[in-house]
């Protein structure tokens, strides 16, 4: 089992940056594909980025491509999401998730989820 804890959320002005981190428990972190998702009130969960077990492959949703960067450190059991040029529409609760099957983008394929961290972007 994997436990995930996100950190790094907060309030930021439009155009600003934030770096989210997700710390994973256990010694098998490198066996999981990882992803970042968000959910805003009244909206469906949205996949933002995914990264393969080794970190060699990444995926970005069109809404964040060129602004967000996903990375992982298997030695430290962490996955991060660097967010730049933030917009008010990026306001949401951000979750990291782990998938046994590896590199996937569908939320239903992820097995473990963190509780989330709030990101609020003011205009």
mmCIF file of C-alpha atoms in Angstrom:
data_model
loop_
_atom_site.group_PDB
_atom_site.id
_atom_site.type_symbol
_atom_site.label_atom_id
_atom_site.label_comp_id
_atom_site.label_asym_id
_atom_site.label_seq_id
_atom_site.Cartn_x
_atom_site.Cartn_y
_atom_site.Cartn_z
ATOM 1 C CA UNK A 1 0.000 0.000 0.000
ATOM 2 C CA UNK A 2 1.111 3.544 -0.715
ATOM 3 C CA UNK A 3 0.229 6.617 1.286
ATOM 4 C CA UNK A 4 0.506 9.969 -0.447
ATOM 5 C CA UNK A 5 0.724 13.388 1.177
ATOM 6 C CA UNK A 6 0.645 16.568 -0.864
ATOM 7 C CA UNK A 7 2.105 19.906 0.186
ATOM 8 C CA UNK A 8 2.924 23.276 -1.295
ATOM 9 C CA UNK A 9 -0.509 24.651 -2.061
ATOM 10 C CA UNK A 10 -1.569 28.143 -1.144
ATOM 11 C CA UNK A 11 -2.753 31.509 -2.366
ATOM 12 C CA UNK A 12 -0.906 33.129 -5.240
ATOM 13 C CA UNK A 13 -1.573 36.005 -7.599
ATOM 14 C CA UNK A 14 -2.225 35.416 -11.271
ATOM 15 C CA UNK A 15 1.036 35.030 -13.125
ATOM 16 C CA UNK A 16 2.762 33.593 -10.103
ATOM 17 C CA UNK A 17 4.263 30.183 -9.452
ATOM 18 C CA UNK A 18 3.880 27.359 -6.974
ATOM 19 C CA UNK A 19 5.605 24.039 -6.531
ATOM 20 C CA UNK A 20 3.544 21.136 -5.254
ATOM 21 C CA UNK A 21 5.188 18.114 -3.718
ATOM 22 C CA UNK A 22 3.824 14.670 -2.985
ATOM 23 C CA UNK A 23 5.594 12.410 -0.522
ATOM 24 C CA UNK A 24 4.966 8.694 -0.787
ATOM 25 C CA UNK A 25 5.386 6.061 1.878
ATOM 26 C CA UNK A 26 6.796 2.612 1.265
ATOM 27 C CA UNK A 27 9.783 1.175 -0.553
ATOM 28 C CA UNK A 28 8.078 0.488 -3.873
ATOM 29 C CA UNK A 29 7.533 4.042 -5.077
ATOM 30 C CA UNK A 30 9.535 3.462 -8.252
ATOM 31 C CA UNK A 31 7.092 0.730 -9.275
ATOM 32 C CA UNK A 32 4.236 3.217 -9.670
ATOM 33 C CA UNK A 33 3.337 5.605 -12.397
ATOM 34 C CA UNK A 34 2.406 8.921 -10.834
ATOM 35 C CA UNK A 35 -0.030 11.617 -11.768
ATOM 36 C CA UNK A 36 -1.337 14.996 -10.708
ATOM 37 C CA UNK A 37 -5.040 15.797 -10.887
ATOM 38 C CA UNK A 38 -7.213 18.682 -9.802
ATOM 39 C CA UNK A 39 -10.839 19.245 -9.023
ATOM 40 C CA UNK A 40 -12.550 22.582 -8.787
ATOM 41 C CA UNK A 41 -15.960 23.030 -7.111
ATOM 42 C CA UNK A 42 -18.731 21.899 -9.406
ATOM 43 C CA UNK A 43 -16.311 20.515 -11.972
ATOM 44 C CA UNK A 44 -15.102 17.045 -12.849
ATOM 45 C CA UNK A 45 -11.686 15.822 -11.824
ATOM 46 C CA UNK A 46 -9.098 16.720 -14.425
ATOM 47 C CA UNK A 47 -5.808 14.970 -15.144
ATOM 48 C CA UNK A 48 -2.998 17.487 -15.384
ATOM 49 C CA UNK A 49 0.197 15.496 -15.774
ATOM 50 C CA UNK A 50 1.548 11.987 -15.526
ATOM 51 C CA UNK A 51 5.024 10.511 -15.285
ATOM 52 C CA UNK A 52 6.312 7.004 -15.862
ATOM 53 C CA UNK A 53 8.053 4.840 -13.278
ATOM 54 C CA UNK A 54 11.518 5.944 -14.356
ATOM 55 C CA UNK A 55 10.528 9.502 -15.168
ATOM 56 C CA UNK A 56 11.461 9.082 -18.818
ATOM 57 C CA UNK A 57 7.928 9.651 -20.099
ATOM 58 C CA UNK A 58 5.603 12.491 -19.237
ATOM 59 C CA UNK A 59 2.148 13.626 -20.261
ATOM 60 C CA UNK A 60 0.501 17.023 -19.918
ATOM 61 C CA UNK A 61 -3.052 18.125 -20.446
ATOM 62 C CA UNK A 62 -3.458 20.881 -22.999
ATOM 63 C CA UNK A 63 -4.687 23.211 -20.274
ATOM 64 C CA UNK A 64 -1.304 23.141 -18.512
ATOM 65 C CA UNK A 65 1.162 22.275 -21.264
ATOM 66 C CA UNK A 66 4.046 24.707 -21.261
ATOM 67 C CA UNK A 67 3.164 26.013 -17.789
ATOM 68 C CA UNK A 68 3.387 22.957 -15.517
ATOM 69 C CA UNK A 69 6.229 20.464 -15.163
ATOM 70 C CA UNK A 70 6.001 17.095 -13.453
ATOM 71 C CA UNK A 71 9.087 15.402 -12.043
ATOM 72 C CA UNK A 72 9.916 12.616 -9.626
ATOM 73 C CA UNK A 73 12.770 11.567 -7.398
ATOM 74 C CA UNK A 74 12.646 7.843 -6.761
ATOM 75 C CA UNK A 75 15.417 8.051 -4.187
ATOM 76 C CA UNK A 76 13.345 10.459 -2.105
ATOM 77 C CA UNK A 77 9.932 8.935 -2.913
ATOM 78 C CA UNK A 78 8.572 12.234 -4.146
ATOM 79 C CA UNK A 79 6.764 13.576 -7.170
ATOM 80 C CA UNK A 80 6.488 17.288 -7.820
ATOM 81 C CA UNK A 81 4.470 19.652 -9.959
ATOM 82 C CA UNK A 82 6.084 22.968 -10.803
ATOM 83 C CA UNK A 83 3.383 25.418 -11.789
ATOM 84 C CA UNK A 84 4.101 28.727 -13.498
ATOM 85 C CA UNK A 85 2.037 31.467 -15.130
ATOM 86 C CA UNK A 86 -0.868 30.551 -12.886
ATOM 87 C CA UNK A 87 -4.349 31.696 -13.828
ATOM 88 C CA UNK A 88 -7.494 32.116 -11.731
ATOM 89 C CA UNK A 89 -8.955 29.101 -13.530
ATOM 90 C CA UNK A 90 -6.177 26.974 -12.028
ATOM 91 C CA UNK A 91 -7.881 27.342 -8.653
ATOM 92 C CA UNK A 92 -8.733 23.859 -7.392
ATOM 93 C CA UNK A 93 -7.766 21.102 -4.995
ATOM 94 C CA UNK A 94 -4.725 19.319 -6.391
ATOM 95 C CA UNK A 95 -4.166 15.615 -5.812
ATOM 96 C CA UNK A 96 -1.310 13.289 -6.573
ATOM 97 C CA UNK A 97 -2.023 9.647 -7.347
ATOM 98 C CA UNK A 98 -0.130 6.390 -7.872
ATOM 99 C CA UNK A 99 -0.852 3.702 -10.461
ATOM 100 C CA UNK A 100 0.444 0.129 -10.272
ATOM 101 C CA UNK A 101 0.068 -0.290 -13.997
ATOM 102 C CA UNK A 102 2.594 2.448 -14.654
ATOM 103 C CA UNK A 103 2.215 5.324 -17.078
ATOM 104 C CA UNK A 104 -1.491 6.096 -17.426
ATOM 105 C CA UNK A 105 -3.609 9.225 -17.653
ATOM 106 C CA UNK A 106 -7.088 7.951 -16.812
ATOM 107 C CA UNK A 107 -7.991 8.672 -13.222
ATOM 108 C CA UNK A 108 -9.765 5.348 -12.893
ATOM 109 C CA UNK A 109 -6.474 3.521 -13.417
ATOM 110 C CA UNK A 110 -4.890 5.046 -10.315
ATOM 111 C CA UNK A 111 -4.884 3.007 -7.145
ATOM 112 C CA UNK A 112 -3.855 5.437 -4.428
ATOM 113 C CA UNK A 113 -4.705 9.083 -3.899
ATOM 114 C CA UNK A 114 -3.555 11.823 -1.600
ATOM 115 C CA UNK A 115 -5.949 14.035 0.329
ATOM 116 C CA UNK A 116 -5.141 17.032 -1.792
ATOM 117 C CA UNK A 117 -3.792 20.533 -1.372
ATOM 118 C CA UNK A 118 -5.705 23.710 -2.150
ATOM 119 C CA UNK A 119 -4.369 26.080 -4.781
ATOM 120 C CA UNK A 120 -6.061 29.460 -5.082
ATOM 121 C CA UNK A 121 -5.053 31.933 -7.762
ATOM 122 C CA UNK A 122 -6.314 35.478 -7.327
ATOM 123 C CA UNK A 123 -6.863 37.837 -10.231
#
